[in-house]
């Protein structure tokens, strides 16, 4: 496999606060990036995506920022809720082919 | 959105036996499906790309004779873990591509005793 098998870093936030989850990607040729949410025992769930010709994209309560210069992605979640508690993965894709996952971040939302 | 299913959702088997996991695209046809493996507290690692009507493409370090993939139709790919051992215990997740979007299945938890 190509993704990094590290133990997950953790982010703990208070309910109602904004969350920022960061990710570094590896392939400068990647042209499509996706954020996934994974709850315990389930498959990844699509959150938001962005193509390399953009640097920002907004969805409902979520924003993805892309900095190609330093190969960095971030996911911002506004007004974080307990239901947002999960593991978040960034993923990169080159030419619409296979998707490679980053290390992931576990988000804990404190009520 | 498109739906991908997996069967079984969890399986327990004895060491040395083979286990087959099915991945189905329910409302679209997928010429390409992907198999991932996820160990506890780790990320998803791509194992192989399953191509309808042709041989699968395996990632570096993944044994093709141990993880047999068959993509016999546009809606079904199967992963067979042959002669399973306890170290093969993991969460196996498939995905199917519809255009440029990948849809993920719910995963199959394999426990080898």
GROMACS .gro file of C-alpha atoms in nm:
model
  224
    1UNK     CA    1   0.000   0.000   0.000
    2UNK     CA    2   0.103   0.358  -0.042
    3UNK     CA    3  -0.066   0.534   0.249
    4UNK     CA    4   0.111   0.581   0.573
    5UNK     CA    5   0.018   0.339   0.849
    6UNK     CA    6   0.064   0.557   1.155
    7UNK     CA    7  -0.143   0.575   1.469
    8UNK     CA    8  -0.401   0.847   1.433
    9UNK     CA    9  -0.344   1.195   1.576
   10UNK     CA   10  -0.635   1.332   1.775
   11UNK     CA   11  -0.811   1.667   1.778
   12UNK     CA   12  -1.041   1.751   2.064
   13UNK     CA   13  -1.281   2.046   2.034
   14UNK     CA   14  -1.569   2.190   2.229
   15UNK     CA   15  -1.915   2.160   2.081
   16UNK     CA   16  -1.995   2.474   1.886
   17UNK     CA   17  -1.634   2.561   1.815
   18UNK     CA   18  -1.479   2.541   1.471
   19UNK     CA   19  -1.250   2.249   1.387
   20UNK     CA   20  -0.954   2.253   1.154
   21UNK     CA   21  -0.805   1.927   1.039
   22UNK     CA   22  -0.484   1.934   0.841
   23UNK     CA   23  -0.331   1.697   0.592
   24UNK     CA   24  -0.014   1.681   0.390
   25UNK     CA   25  -0.026   1.496   0.063
   26UNK     CA   26   0.263   1.334  -0.114
   27UNK     CA   27   0.218   1.342  -0.489
   28UNK     CA   28   0.262   1.676  -0.663
   29UNK     CA   29   0.088   1.527  -0.967
   30UNK     CA   30  -0.236   1.467  -0.775
   31UNK     CA   31  -0.513   1.675  -0.921
   32UNK     CA   32  -0.813   1.580  -0.714
   33UNK     CA   33  -0.849   1.572  -0.337
   34UNK     CA   34  -1.122   1.439  -0.116
   35UNK     CA   35  -1.207   1.447   0.252
   36UNK     CA   36  -1.378   1.145   0.403
   37UNK     CA   37  -1.539   1.085   0.740
   38UNK     CA   38  -1.525   0.739   0.890
   39UNK     CA   39  -1.727   0.632   1.189
   40UNK     CA   40  -1.632   0.327   1.389
   41UNK     CA   41  -1.690   0.003   1.202
   42UNK     CA   42  -1.811   0.174   0.885
   43UNK     CA   43  -1.674   0.259   0.544
   44UNK     CA   44  -1.554   0.609   0.453
   45UNK     CA   45  -1.821   0.867   0.382
   46UNK     CA   46  -1.759   1.145   0.128
   47UNK     CA   47  -1.759   1.495   0.277
   48UNK     CA   48  -1.619   1.735   0.022
   49UNK     CA   49  -1.375   1.742  -0.266
   50UNK     CA   50  -1.160   1.993  -0.449
   51UNK     CA   51  -0.973   1.994  -0.776
   52UNK     CA   52  -0.622   2.124  -0.815
   53UNK     CA   53  -0.733   2.429  -1.013
   54UNK     CA   54  -0.906   2.562  -0.702
   55UNK     CA   55  -0.773   2.668  -0.363
   56UNK     CA   56  -1.098   2.677  -0.167
   57UNK     CA   57  -1.434   2.509  -0.178
   58UNK     CA   58  -1.724   2.538   0.059
   59UNK     CA   59  -2.001   2.301   0.147
   60UNK     CA   60  -2.256   2.287   0.422
   61UNK     CA   61  -2.061   2.370   0.741
   62UNK     CA   62  -1.741   2.247   0.578
   63UNK     CA   63  -1.466   2.421   0.384
   64UNK     CA   64  -1.164   2.266   0.218
   65UNK     CA   65  -0.851   2.467   0.152
   66UNK     CA   66  -0.578   2.352  -0.084
   67UNK     CA   67  -0.223   2.486  -0.089
   68UNK     CA   68  -0.042   2.322  -0.376
   69UNK     CA   69   0.281   2.504  -0.307
   70UNK     CA   70   0.334   2.316   0.017
   71UNK     CA   71   0.110   2.020  -0.070
   72UNK     CA   72  -0.127   2.086   0.215
   73UNK     CA   73  -0.500   2.037   0.259
   74UNK     CA   74  -0.722   2.144   0.541
   75UNK     CA   75  -1.081   2.072   0.637
   76UNK     CA   76  -1.266   2.329   0.838
   77UNK     CA   77  -1.586   2.229   1.017
   78UNK     CA   78  -1.796   2.516   1.146
   79UNK     CA   79  -1.995   2.489   1.468
   80UNK     CA   80  -1.874   2.138   1.540
   81UNK     CA   81  -2.139   1.901   1.672
   82UNK     CA   82  -2.114   1.573   1.866
   83UNK     CA   83  -2.219   1.390   1.550
   84UNK     CA   84  -1.902   1.513   1.384
   85UNK     CA   85  -1.694   1.291   1.610
   86UNK     CA   86  -1.521   1.046   1.378
   87UNK     CA   87  -1.194   0.985   1.198
   88UNK     CA   88  -1.129   1.216   0.905
   89UNK     CA   89  -0.909   1.120   0.613
   90UNK     CA   90  -0.780   1.326   0.328
   91UNK     CA   91  -0.725   1.140   0.005
   92UNK     CA   92  -0.550   1.223  -0.319
   93UNK     CA   93  -0.622   1.107  -0.668
   94UNK     CA   94  -0.423   1.140  -0.988
   95UNK     CA   95  -0.601   1.151  -1.320
   96UNK     CA   96  -0.924   1.013  -1.178
   97UNK     CA   97  -0.773   0.677  -1.111
   98UNK     CA   98  -0.691   0.524  -0.773
   99UNK     CA   99  -0.744   0.711  -0.450
  100UNK     CA  100  -0.471   0.706  -0.190
  101UNK     CA  101  -0.556   0.788   0.170
  102UNK     CA  102  -0.361   1.000   0.413
  103UNK     CA  103  -0.297   0.914   0.776
  104UNK     CA  104  -0.623   1.041   0.924
  105UNK     CA  105  -0.718   1.246   1.228
  106UNK     CA  106  -0.956   1.145   1.504
  107UNK     CA  107  -1.192   1.425   1.602
  108UNK     CA  108  -1.347   1.425   1.949
  109UNK     CA  109  -1.625   1.673   2.014
  110UNK     CA  110  -1.684   1.752   2.380
  111UNK     CA  111  -2.040   1.841   2.477
  112UNK     CA  112  -2.595   0.883  -0.439
  113UNK     CA  113  -2.458   0.555  -0.566
  114UNK     CA  114  -2.454   0.260  -0.327
  115UNK     CA  115  -2.189  -0.004  -0.280
  116UNK     CA  116  -2.258  -0.310  -0.067
  117UNK     CA  117  -2.032  -0.573   0.082
  118UNK     CA  118  -2.105  -0.923   0.200
  119UNK     CA  119  -2.051  -1.050   0.457
  120UNK     CA  120  -2.027  -0.760   0.700
  121UNK     CA  121  -1.820  -0.969   0.935
  122UNK     CA  122  -1.670  -1.315   0.922
  123UNK     CA  123  -1.478  -1.535   1.163
  124UNK     CA  124  -1.277  -1.822   1.023
  125UNK     CA  125  -1.017  -2.072   1.128
  126UNK     CA  126  -0.655  -2.031   1.031
  127UNK     CA  127  -0.579  -2.200   0.699
  128UNK     CA  128  -0.923  -2.159   0.549
  129UNK     CA  129  -1.020  -1.929   0.263
  130UNK     CA  130  -1.270  -1.647   0.286
  131UNK     CA  131  -1.454  -1.475   0.003
  132UNK     CA  132  -1.578  -1.117   0.030
  133UNK     CA  133  -1.819  -0.972  -0.223
  134UNK     CA  134  -1.844  -0.610  -0.335
  135UNK     CA  135  -2.143  -0.497  -0.538
  136UNK     CA  136  -2.237  -0.171  -0.701
  137UNK     CA  137  -2.613  -0.161  -0.656
  138UNK     CA  138  -2.734   0.109  -0.890
  139UNK     CA  139  -2.449   0.167  -1.130
  140UNK     CA  140  -2.199  -0.027  -1.333
  141UNK     CA  141  -1.835  -0.016  -1.235
  142UNK     CA  142  -1.558  -0.125  -1.465
  143UNK     CA  143  -1.315  -0.049  -1.188
  144UNK     CA  144  -1.337  -0.140  -0.822
  145UNK     CA  145  -1.076  -0.103  -0.549
  146UNK     CA  146  -0.993  -0.312  -0.245
  147UNK     CA  147  -0.852  -0.154   0.069
  148UNK     CA  148  -0.741  -0.299   0.401
  149UNK     CA  149  -0.752  -0.112   0.728
  150UNK     CA  150  -0.586  -0.221   1.050
  151UNK     CA  151  -0.704  -0.077   1.382
  152UNK     CA  152  -0.626   0.291   1.430
  153UNK     CA  153  -0.465   0.312   1.090
  154UNK     CA  154  -0.553   0.449   0.752
  155UNK     CA  155  -0.695   0.264   0.454
  156UNK     CA  156  -0.424   0.101   0.248
  157UNK     CA  157  -0.495   0.025  -0.114
  158UNK     CA  158  -0.442  -0.341  -0.192
  159UNK     CA  159  -0.546  -0.373  -0.552
  160UNK     CA  160  -0.746  -0.234  -0.839
  161UNK     CA  161  -1.005  -0.470  -0.980
  162UNK     CA  162  -1.077  -0.439  -1.350
  163UNK     CA  163  -1.382  -0.596  -1.509
  164UNK     CA  164  -1.284  -0.864  -1.754
  165UNK     CA  165  -0.912  -0.845  -1.688
  166UNK     CA  166  -0.655  -0.917  -1.421
  167UNK     CA  167  -0.638  -0.709  -1.109
  168UNK     CA  168  -0.352  -0.471  -1.049
  169UNK     CA  169  -0.189  -0.520  -0.711
  170UNK     CA  170  -0.006  -0.261  -0.505
  171UNK     CA  171   0.352  -0.321  -0.407
  172UNK     CA  172   0.385  -0.571  -0.125
  173UNK     CA  173   0.043  -0.728  -0.172
  174UNK     CA  174   0.056  -1.097  -0.259
  175UNK     CA  175  -0.164  -1.165  -0.559
  176UNK     CA  176  -0.174  -1.538  -0.490
  177UNK     CA  177  -0.297  -1.479  -0.139
  178UNK     CA  178  -0.556  -1.214  -0.220
  179UNK     CA  179  -0.741  -1.338  -0.524
  180UNK     CA  180  -0.959  -1.084  -0.700
  181UNK     CA  181  -1.224  -1.162  -0.955
  182UNK     CA  182  -1.425  -0.890  -1.128
  183UNK     CA  183  -1.654  -1.104  -1.338
  184UNK     CA  184  -1.930  -0.852  -1.401
  185UNK     CA  185  -1.982  -0.478  -1.404
  186UNK     CA  186  -2.148  -0.488  -1.064
  187UNK     CA  187  -1.951  -0.749  -0.872
  188UNK     CA  188  -1.594  -0.791  -0.755
  189UNK     CA  189  -1.483  -1.058  -0.511
  190UNK     CA  190  -1.178  -1.074  -0.288
  191UNK     CA  191  -1.073  -1.417  -0.165
  192UNK     CA  192  -0.827  -1.435   0.120
  193UNK     CA  193  -0.664  -1.774   0.071
  194UNK     CA  194  -0.518  -1.977   0.356
  195UNK     CA  195  -0.602  -1.701   0.599
  196UNK     CA  196  -0.384  -1.647   0.904
  197UNK     CA  197  -0.440  -1.435   1.216
  198UNK     CA  198  -0.231  -1.152   1.070
  199UNK     CA  199  -0.487  -1.125   0.788
  200UNK     CA  200  -0.746  -1.017   1.043
  201UNK     CA  201  -0.848  -0.671   0.934
  202UNK     CA  202  -1.125  -0.449   0.801
  203UNK     CA  203  -1.156  -0.492   0.425
  204UNK     CA  204  -1.326  -0.212   0.234
  205UNK     CA  205  -1.412  -0.199  -0.133
  206UNK     CA  206  -1.500   0.096  -0.349
  207UNK     CA  207  -1.645   0.130  -0.696
  208UNK     CA  208  -1.588   0.410  -0.938
  209UNK     CA  209  -1.878   0.580  -1.112
  210UNK     CA  210  -1.715   0.827  -1.347
  211UNK     CA  211  -1.453   1.004  -1.140
  212UNK     CA  212  -1.628   0.953  -0.807
  213UNK     CA  213  -1.546   0.659  -0.581
  214UNK     CA  214  -1.817   0.518  -0.360
  215UNK     CA  215  -1.717   0.305  -0.065
  216UNK     CA  216  -1.876  -0.004   0.077
  217UNK     CA  217  -1.950  -0.049   0.447
  218UNK     CA  218  -1.654  -0.281   0.500
  219UNK     CA  219  -1.608  -0.644   0.603
  220UNK     CA  220  -1.453  -0.729   0.938
  221UNK     CA  221  -1.242  -1.046   0.910
  222UNK     CA  222  -1.121  -1.227   1.218
  223UNK     CA  223  -0.896  -1.526   1.169
  224UNK     CA  224  -0.859  -1.749   1.473
   0.00000   0.00000   0.00000
